[in-house]
Amino acid sequence: MSHISVLLHETVDGVLAGRDTGIFIDATFGRGGHTQLLLSKLDANARVYAFDKDPQALEVAAQLEQEDSRFKIIHASFADIQAELSNIDITEVDGIMADLGVSSPQLDQAERGFSFMHDGPLDMRMDNSQGLTAAEWLLEIEEEKLANIIYQYGEERYSRRIARAIKQAGEITTTAQLAEIVKVAHPKWEKHKHPATRTFQAIRIAINKELDDIEVFLPQAVESVSYTHLTLPTKR
């Protein structure tokens, strides 16, 4: 399945704001759709730096680096944008774009462990080279804290029942196991929505520190842009 970039032309046109040169940042490279369109609209003197933690995204980016000398990928979270730019002697940029959230390729691949729709190892890490897997994290976290996370990040009204069922289950190694535990514990399902949807979302956000990283990233991004024109569409 091909990846379709969200708000592709709107985002790139917004971050360019009529310009065809400068230094630009794609804070979430993904599969490179936004970056490639941006490069196509820039002159030979422009530079584009992209950030990503996902090893598969880095592979795509490495190929683009070979094809276009104006582009460079940085293996880091966008929360580290100022430090990483400082390492390459950049203090200001002309525009930043970020497509926030999980990407469809991550959800589509069972081995990444993001989705209850595809059975696979319970991982959920965007950077699967470091940190705890979702399976390991669920073993370590206390029941009350897990319930609070499911309620806060998933807006799940039955978070306490679900957290109790997860902790009582002990070791959970696959997405199908977790989905079934949540399904059984959930007393009232939303029409046309799997009962594990909100719980999976909450766990993914928590182990990847997604909202924490955004909170750190935004003020850094604003400080880094010489002409403050920041475009931040969210994934749908």
PDB file of C-alpha atoms in Angstrom:
ATOM      1  CA  MET A   1       0.000   0.000   0.000  1.00  0.00           C
ATOM      2  CA  SER A   2       1.474   3.383  -0.991  1.00  0.00           C
ATOM      3  CA  HIS A   3       1.704   6.112   1.616  1.00  0.00           C
ATOM      4  CA  ILE A   4      -0.339   9.250   0.976  1.00  0.00           C
ATOM      5  CA  SER A   5       1.091  12.393   2.583  1.00  0.00           C
ATOM      6  CA  VAL A   6      -1.436  14.445   4.535  1.00  0.00           C
ATOM      7  CA  LEU A   7      -2.161  17.971   3.248  1.00  0.00           C
ATOM      8  CA  LEU A   8       0.867  17.674   0.975  1.00  0.00           C
ATOM      9  CA  HIS A   9       0.603  20.764  -1.214  1.00  0.00           C
ATOM     10  CA  GLU A  10      -1.027  22.918   1.455  1.00  0.00           C
ATOM     11  CA  THR A  11       1.811  22.191   3.879  1.00  0.00           C
ATOM     12  CA  VAL A  12       4.658  22.765   1.444  1.00  0.00           C
ATOM     13  CA  ASP A  13       3.138  25.939  -0.020  1.00  0.00           C
ATOM     14  CA  GLY A  14       2.534  27.220   3.492  1.00  0.00           C
ATOM     15  CA  VAL A  15       6.071  26.660   4.715  1.00  0.00           C
ATOM     16  CA  LEU A  16       7.588  28.175   1.560  1.00  0.00           C
ATOM     17  CA  ALA A  17       5.385  31.282   1.661  1.00  0.00           C
ATOM     18  CA  GLY A  18       6.389  32.195  -1.898  1.00  0.00           C
ATOM     19  CA  ARG A  19      10.127  31.590  -1.448  1.00  0.00           C
ATOM     20  CA  ASP A  20      12.343  29.262  -3.501  1.00  0.00           C
ATOM     21  CA  THR A  21      15.508  29.239  -1.395  1.00  0.00           C
ATOM     22  CA  GLY A  22      16.621  29.035   2.212  1.00  0.00           C
ATOM     23  CA  ILE A  23      17.075  26.449   4.959  1.00  0.00           C
ATOM     24  CA  PHE A  24      14.015  24.345   5.766  1.00  0.00           C
ATOM     25  CA  ILE A  25      13.206  21.596   8.254  1.00  0.00           C
ATOM     26  CA  ASP A  26      10.899  18.608   7.920  1.00  0.00           C
ATOM     27  CA  ALA A  27      10.548  17.616  11.572  1.00  0.00           C
ATOM     28  CA  THR A  28       8.844  14.306  10.727  1.00  0.00           C
ATOM     29  CA  PHE A  29      10.315  12.808   7.538  1.00  0.00           C
ATOM     30  CA  GLY A  30       8.152   9.669   7.482  1.00  0.00           C
ATOM     31  CA  ARG A  31       8.316   8.347   3.927  1.00  0.00           C
ATOM     32  CA  GLY A  32       9.511  11.671   2.547  1.00  0.00           C
ATOM     33  CA  GLY A  33       6.501  12.922   0.627  1.00  0.00           C
ATOM     34  CA  HIS A  34       6.559  16.446   2.045  1.00  0.00           C
ATOM     35  CA  THR A  35      10.352  16.681   1.810  1.00  0.00           C
ATOM     36  CA  GLN A  36      10.478  15.588  -1.822  1.00  0.00           C
ATOM     37  CA  LEU A  37       7.841  18.085  -2.904  1.00  0.00           C
ATOM     38  CA  LEU A  38       9.623  20.813  -0.944  1.00  0.00           C
ATOM     39  CA  LEU A  39      12.935  20.009  -2.657  1.00  0.00           C
ATOM     40  CA  SER A  40      11.253  20.154  -6.075  1.00  0.00           C
ATOM     41  CA  LYS A  41      10.262  23.766  -5.424  1.00  0.00           C
ATOM     42  CA  LEU A  42      13.643  24.968  -4.117  1.00  0.00           C
ATOM     43  CA  ASP A  43      16.687  26.250  -5.998  1.00  0.00           C
ATOM     44  CA  ALA A  44      20.181  24.757  -6.011  1.00  0.00           C
ATOM     45  CA  ASN A  45      21.360  26.797  -3.015  1.00  0.00           C
ATOM     46  CA  ALA A  46      18.583  25.693  -0.665  1.00  0.00           C
ATOM     47  CA  ARG A  47      18.998  23.110   2.081  1.00  0.00           C
ATOM     48  CA  VAL A  48      16.484  20.764   3.699  1.00  0.00           C
ATOM     49  CA  TYR A  49      17.151  18.905   6.960  1.00  0.00           C
ATOM     50  CA  ALA A  50      14.750  16.223   8.141  1.00  0.00           C
ATOM     51  CA  PHE A  51      14.287  14.484  11.483  1.00  0.00           C
ATOM     52  CA  ASP A  52      12.962  11.006  12.198  1.00  0.00           C
ATOM     53  CA  LYS A  53      13.346   8.179  14.739  1.00  0.00           C
ATOM     54  CA  ASP A  54      11.852   5.374  12.656  1.00  0.00           C
ATOM     55  CA  PRO A  55      14.553   3.053  11.189  1.00  0.00           C
ATOM     56  CA  GLN A  56      12.478   2.401   8.066  1.00  0.00           C
ATOM     57  CA  ALA A  57      12.022   6.123   7.495  1.00  0.00           C
ATOM     58  CA  LEU A  58      15.786   6.549   7.865  1.00  0.00           C
ATOM     59  CA  GLU A  59      16.359   3.997   5.093  1.00  0.00           C
ATOM     60  CA  VAL A  60      14.148   5.988   2.717  1.00  0.00           C
ATOM     61  CA  ALA A  61      15.888   9.199   3.748  1.00  0.00           C
ATOM     62  CA  ALA A  62      19.354   7.734   3.192  1.00  0.00           C
ATOM     63  CA  GLN A  63      18.413   6.986  -0.427  1.00  0.00           C
ATOM     64  CA  LEU A  64      17.167  10.556  -0.885  1.00  0.00           C
ATOM     65  CA  GLU A  65      20.456  11.875   0.541  1.00  0.00           C
ATOM     66  CA  GLN A  66      22.309  10.040  -2.213  1.00  0.00           C
ATOM     67  CA  GLU A  67      20.014  11.456  -4.868  1.00  0.00           C
ATOM     68  CA  ASP A  68      19.906  15.078  -3.708  1.00  0.00           C
ATOM     69  CA  SER A  69      22.889  16.834  -2.106  1.00  0.00           C
ATOM     70  CA  ARG A  70      20.610  19.582  -0.740  1.00  0.00           C
ATOM     71  CA  PHE A  71      19.075  17.116   1.703  1.00  0.00           C
ATOM     72  CA  LYS A  72      20.303  15.645   4.998  1.00  0.00           C
ATOM     73  CA  ILE A  73      18.532  13.312   7.444  1.00  0.00           C
ATOM     74  CA  ILE A  74      19.062  13.520  11.212  1.00  0.00           C
ATOM     75  CA  HIS A  75      18.319  10.446  13.335  1.00  0.00           C
ATOM     76  CA  ALA A  76      16.724  12.158  16.310  1.00  0.00           C
ATOM     77  CA  SER A  77      13.425  13.265  17.775  1.00  0.00           C
ATOM     78  CA  PHE A  78      12.126  16.662  16.724  1.00  0.00           C
ATOM     79  CA  ALA A  79      12.214  17.475  20.456  1.00  0.00           C
ATOM     80  CA  ASP A  80      16.001  17.802  20.024  1.00  0.00           C
ATOM     81  CA  ILE A  81      15.767  20.193  17.088  1.00  0.00           C
ATOM     82  CA  GLN A  82      17.815  23.065  18.523  1.00  0.00           C
ATOM     83  CA  ALA A  83      20.620  20.852  19.822  1.00  0.00           C
ATOM     84  CA  GLU A  84      20.846  18.903  16.570  1.00  0.00           C
ATOM     85  CA  LEU A  85      20.853  22.040  14.421  1.00  0.00           C
ATOM     86  CA  SER A  86      23.493  23.579  16.677  1.00  0.00           C
ATOM     87  CA  ASN A  87      25.692  20.524  16.049  1.00  0.00           C
ATOM     88  CA  ILE A  88      25.772  21.447  12.356  1.00  0.00           C
ATOM     89  CA  ASP A  89      26.187  25.179  13.065  1.00  0.00           C
ATOM     90  CA  ILE A  90      22.646  26.238  12.172  1.00  0.00           C
ATOM     91  CA  THR A  91      20.986  28.748  14.487  1.00  0.00           C
ATOM     92  CA  GLU A  92      18.108  29.909  12.287  1.00  0.00           C
ATOM     93  CA  VAL A  93      16.000  28.372   9.538  1.00  0.00           C
ATOM     94  CA  ASP A  94      13.476  29.770   7.086  1.00  0.00           C
ATOM     95  CA  GLY A  95      10.653  27.331   7.700  1.00  0.00           C
ATOM     96  CA  ILE A  96       9.611  24.202   9.585  1.00  0.00           C
ATOM     97  CA  MET A  97       6.910  21.661   8.834  1.00  0.00           C
ATOM     98  CA  ALA A  98       5.777  18.709  10.941  1.00  0.00           C
ATOM     99  CA  ASP A  99       3.223  15.959  10.263  1.00  0.00           C
ATOM    100  CA  LEU A 100       2.468  14.838  13.801  1.00  0.00           C
ATOM    101  CA  GLY A 101       1.348  11.412  14.988  1.00  0.00           C
ATOM    102  CA  VAL A 102       1.700   7.813  13.883  1.00  0.00           C
ATOM    103  CA  SER A 103       2.048   7.136  10.146  1.00  0.00           C
ATOM    104  CA  SER A 104       0.026   4.655   8.104  1.00  0.00           C
ATOM    105  CA  PRO A 105       3.076   2.475   7.204  1.00  0.00           C
ATOM    106  CA  GLN A 106       3.679   1.934  10.911  1.00  0.00           C
ATOM    107  CA  LEU A 107       0.074   0.872  11.428  1.00  0.00           C
ATOM    108  CA  ASP A 108       0.049  -1.360   8.353  1.00  0.00           C
ATOM    109  CA  GLN A 109       3.070  -3.455   9.349  1.00  0.00           C
ATOM    110  CA  ALA A 110       2.187  -6.147  11.873  1.00  0.00           C
ATOM    111  CA  GLU A 111       5.763  -6.496  13.097  1.00  0.00           C
ATOM    112  CA  ARG A 112       5.748  -2.916  14.376  1.00  0.00           C
ATOM    113  CA  GLY A 113       3.032  -3.815  16.895  1.00  0.00           C
ATOM    114  CA  PHE A 114       0.983  -0.627  16.592  1.00  0.00           C
ATOM    115  CA  SER A 115      -2.338  -2.015  15.423  1.00  0.00           C
ATOM    116  CA  PHE A 116      -4.971  -4.402  16.759  1.00  0.00           C
ATOM    117  CA  MET A 117      -5.965  -5.007  13.133  1.00  0.00           C
ATOM    118  CA  HIS A 118      -2.748  -6.934  12.394  1.00  0.00           C
ATOM    119  CA  ASP A 119      -1.488  -9.461  14.924  1.00  0.00           C
ATOM    120  CA  GLY A 120       2.169  -9.015  15.742  1.00  0.00           C
ATOM    121  CA  PRO A 121       4.637  -8.558  18.599  1.00  0.00           C
ATOM    122  CA  LEU A 122       3.457  -5.935  21.080  1.00  0.00           C
ATOM    123  CA  ASP A 123       6.076  -3.265  20.360  1.00  0.00           C
ATOM    124  CA  MET A 124       4.666   0.177  19.375  1.00  0.00           C
ATOM    125  CA  ARG A 125       8.046   1.973  19.489  1.00  0.00           C
ATOM    126  CA  MET A 126       8.579   4.512  16.723  1.00  0.00           C
ATOM    127  CA  ASP A 127      12.323   3.991  17.218  1.00  0.00           C
ATOM    128  CA  ASN A 128      12.533   0.262  17.794  1.00  0.00           C
ATOM    129  CA  SER A 129      16.284   0.438  18.394  1.00  0.00           C
ATOM    130  CA  GLN A 130      15.838   1.755  21.925  1.00  0.00           C
ATOM    131  CA  GLY A 131      13.454   1.982  24.875  1.00  0.00           C
ATOM    132  CA  LEU A 132      10.876  -0.424  26.263  1.00  0.00           C
ATOM    133  CA  THR A 133       8.452  -2.274  24.027  1.00  0.00           C
ATOM    134  CA  ALA A 134       4.773  -1.906  24.868  1.00  0.00           C
ATOM    135  CA  ALA A 135       4.872  -5.471  26.262  1.00  0.00           C
ATOM    136  CA  GLU A 136       7.735  -4.595  28.624  1.00  0.00           C
ATOM    137  CA  TRP A 137       6.164  -1.270  29.565  1.00  0.00           C
ATOM    138  CA  LEU A 138       2.852  -2.892  30.492  1.00  0.00           C
ATOM    139  CA  LEU A 139       4.633  -5.306  32.828  1.00  0.00           C
ATOM    140  CA  GLU A 140       6.401  -2.469  34.641  1.00  0.00           C
ATOM    141  CA  ILE A 141       3.684   0.172  34.953  1.00  0.00           C
ATOM    142  CA  GLU A 142       1.419   0.269  37.995  1.00  0.00           C
ATOM    143  CA  GLU A 143      -2.304  -0.328  37.474  1.00  0.00           C
ATOM    144  CA  GLU A 144      -3.427   3.110  38.663  1.00  0.00           C
ATOM    145  CA  LYS A 145      -0.931   4.925  36.459  1.00  0.00           C
ATOM    146  CA  LEU A 146      -1.936   2.785  33.477  1.00  0.00           C
ATOM    147  CA  ALA A 147      -5.600   3.602  34.070  1.00  0.00           C
ATOM    148  CA  ASN A 148      -4.814   7.312  34.204  1.00  0.00           C
ATOM    149  CA  ILE A 149      -2.856   7.129  30.943  1.00  0.00           C
ATOM    150  CA  ILE A 150      -5.633   5.241  29.146  1.00  0.00           C
ATOM    151  CA  TYR A 151      -8.132   7.824  30.383  1.00  0.00           C
ATOM    152  CA  GLN A 152      -5.972  10.870  29.591  1.00  0.00           C
ATOM    153  CA  TYR A 153      -4.445   9.851  26.249  1.00  0.00           C
ATOM    154  CA  GLY A 154      -7.257   7.636  25.002  1.00  0.00           C
ATOM    155  CA  GLU A 155     -10.259   9.405  26.548  1.00  0.00           C
ATOM    156  CA  GLU A 156     -11.469   5.948  27.525  1.00  0.00           C
ATOM    157  CA  ARG A 157     -14.246   6.096  30.125  1.00  0.00           C
ATOM    158  CA  TYR A 158     -13.680   2.460  31.159  1.00  0.00           C
ATOM    159  CA  SER A 159      -9.955   2.951  31.702  1.00  0.00           C
ATOM    160  CA  ARG A 160      -9.905   1.475  35.218  1.00  0.00           C
ATOM    161  CA  ARG A 161     -11.626  -1.759  34.199  1.00  0.00           C
ATOM    162  CA  ILE A 162      -9.307  -2.113  31.232  1.00  0.00           C
ATOM    163  CA  ALA A 163      -6.156  -1.358  33.227  1.00  0.00           C
ATOM    164  CA  ARG A 164      -7.183  -3.923  35.854  1.00  0.00           C
ATOM    165  CA  ALA A 165      -7.733  -6.596  33.198  1.00  0.00           C
ATOM    166  CA  ILE A 166      -4.373  -5.844  31.560  1.00  0.00           C
ATOM    167  CA  LYS A 167      -2.457  -6.090  34.820  1.00  0.00           C
ATOM    168  CA  GLN A 168      -4.288  -9.258  35.873  1.00  0.00           C
ATOM    169  CA  ALA A 169      -3.350 -10.881  32.559  1.00  0.00           C
ATOM    170  CA  GLY A 170       0.363 -10.687  33.341  1.00  0.00           C
ATOM    171  CA  GLU A 171       2.714 -10.941  30.372  1.00  0.00           C
ATOM    172  CA  ILE A 172       1.116  -9.908  27.076  1.00  0.00           C
ATOM    173  CA  THR A 173       3.293 -10.457  24.019  1.00  0.00           C
ATOM    174  CA  THR A 174       1.105  -9.795  20.968  1.00  0.00           C
ATOM    175  CA  THR A 175      -1.284  -7.129  19.742  1.00  0.00           C
ATOM    176  CA  ALA A 176      -4.041  -9.721  19.338  1.00  0.00           C
ATOM    177  CA  GLN A 177      -3.698 -10.750  22.999  1.00  0.00           C
ATOM    178  CA  LEU A 178      -3.959  -7.168  24.195  1.00  0.00           C
ATOM    179  CA  ALA A 179      -6.894  -6.396  21.893  1.00  0.00           C
ATOM    180  CA  GLU A 180      -8.810  -9.425  23.177  1.00  0.00           C
ATOM    181  CA  ILE A 181      -8.158  -8.519  26.836  1.00  0.00           C
ATOM    182  CA  VAL A 182      -9.471  -5.005  26.251  1.00  0.00           C
ATOM    183  CA  LYS A 183     -12.419  -6.321  24.241  1.00  0.00           C
ATOM    184  CA  VAL A 184     -13.514  -8.638  27.059  1.00  0.00           C
ATOM    185  CA  ALA A 185     -13.041  -5.960  29.723  1.00  0.00           C
ATOM    186  CA  HIS A 186     -14.905  -3.278  27.770  1.00  0.00           C
ATOM    187  CA  PRO A 187     -18.629  -3.252  28.726  1.00  0.00           C
ATOM    188  CA  LYS A 188     -19.930  -0.983  25.978  1.00  0.00           C
ATOM    189  CA  TRP A 189     -18.520  -0.763  22.472  1.00  0.00           C
ATOM    190  CA  GLU A 190     -18.800   2.287  20.241  1.00  0.00           C
ATOM    191  CA  LYS A 191     -20.543   1.636  16.940  1.00  0.00           C
ATOM    192  CA  HIS A 192     -18.108   0.969  14.067  1.00  0.00           C
ATOM    193  CA  LYS A 193     -15.096   1.228  16.405  1.00  0.00           C
ATOM    194  CA  HIS A 194     -13.019  -1.587  17.869  1.00  0.00           C
ATOM    195  CA  PRO A 195     -13.174  -1.500  21.691  1.00  0.00           C
ATOM    196  CA  ALA A 196      -9.353  -1.476  21.889  1.00  0.00           C
ATOM    197  CA  THR A 197      -8.930   1.637  19.709  1.00  0.00           C
ATOM    198  CA  ARG A 198      -8.607   4.163  22.535  1.00  0.00           C
ATOM    199  CA  THR A 199      -6.409   1.920  24.681  1.00  0.00           C
ATOM    200  CA  PHE A 200      -3.940   1.236  21.858  1.00  0.00           C
ATOM    201  CA  GLN A 201      -3.760   4.956  21.097  1.00  0.00           C
ATOM    202  CA  ALA A 202      -3.044   5.798  24.727  1.00  0.00           C
ATOM    203  CA  ILE A 203      -0.301   3.196  25.141  1.00  0.00           C
ATOM    204  CA  ARG A 204       1.376   4.264  21.891  1.00  0.00           C
ATOM    205  CA  ILE A 205       1.370   7.931  22.898  1.00  0.00           C
ATOM    206  CA  ALA A 206       2.767   7.107  26.329  1.00  0.00           C
ATOM    207  CA  ILE A 207       5.672   4.844  25.368  1.00  0.00           C
ATOM    208  CA  ASN A 208       6.782   7.188  22.571  1.00  0.00           C
ATOM    209  CA  LYS A 209       6.366  10.312  24.741  1.00  0.00           C
ATOM    210  CA  GLU A 210       4.547  11.882  21.795  1.00  0.00           C
ATOM    211  CA  LEU A 211       2.825  14.734  23.635  1.00  0.00           C
ATOM    212  CA  ASP A 212       5.893  15.447  25.779  1.00  0.00           C
ATOM    213  CA  ASP A 213       8.024  15.748  22.642  1.00  0.00           C
ATOM    214  CA  ILE A 214       5.525  18.099  20.985  1.00  0.00           C
ATOM    215  CA  GLU A 215       5.458  20.306  24.073  1.00  0.00           C
ATOM    216  CA  VAL A 216       9.267  20.546  23.981  1.00  0.00           C
ATOM    217  CA  PHE A 217       9.426  20.942  20.198  1.00  0.00           C
ATOM    218  CA  LEU A 218       6.996  23.815  19.623  1.00  0.00           C
ATOM    219  CA  PRO A 219       8.829  26.614  21.487  1.00  0.00           C
ATOM    220  CA  GLN A 220      12.140  25.474  19.988  1.00  0.00           C
ATOM    221  CA  ALA A 221      10.641  25.540  16.517  1.00  0.00           C
ATOM    222  CA  VAL A 222       9.310  29.065  16.933  1.00  0.00           C
ATOM    223  CA  GLU A 223      12.685  30.251  18.265  1.00  0.00           C
ATOM    224  CA  SER A 224      14.518  28.616  15.353  1.00  0.00           C
ATOM    225  CA  VAL A 225      12.511  30.172  12.531  1.00  0.00           C
ATOM    226  CA  SER A 226      13.925  33.465  11.310  1.00  0.00           C
ATOM    227  CA  TYR A 227      10.624  34.359   9.635  1.00  0.00           C
ATOM    228  CA  THR A 228       8.017  32.788  11.902  1.00  0.00           C
ATOM    229  CA  HIS A 229       5.823  30.899   9.500  1.00  0.00           C
ATOM    230  CA  LEU A 230       5.173  27.537  11.110  1.00  0.00           C
ATOM    231  CA  THR A 231       2.980  24.893   9.489  1.00  0.00           C
ATOM    232  CA  LEU A 232       1.941  21.978  11.712  1.00  0.00           C
ATOM    233  CA  PRO A 233      -0.813  19.817  10.193  1.00  0.00           C
ATOM    234  CA  THR A 234      -1.825  16.758  12.198  1.00  0.00           C
ATOM    235  CA  LYS A 235      -2.392  13.277  10.831  1.00  0.00           C
ATOM    236  CA  ARG A 236      -5.970  12.172  10.339  1.00  0.00           C
TER     237      ARG A 236
END
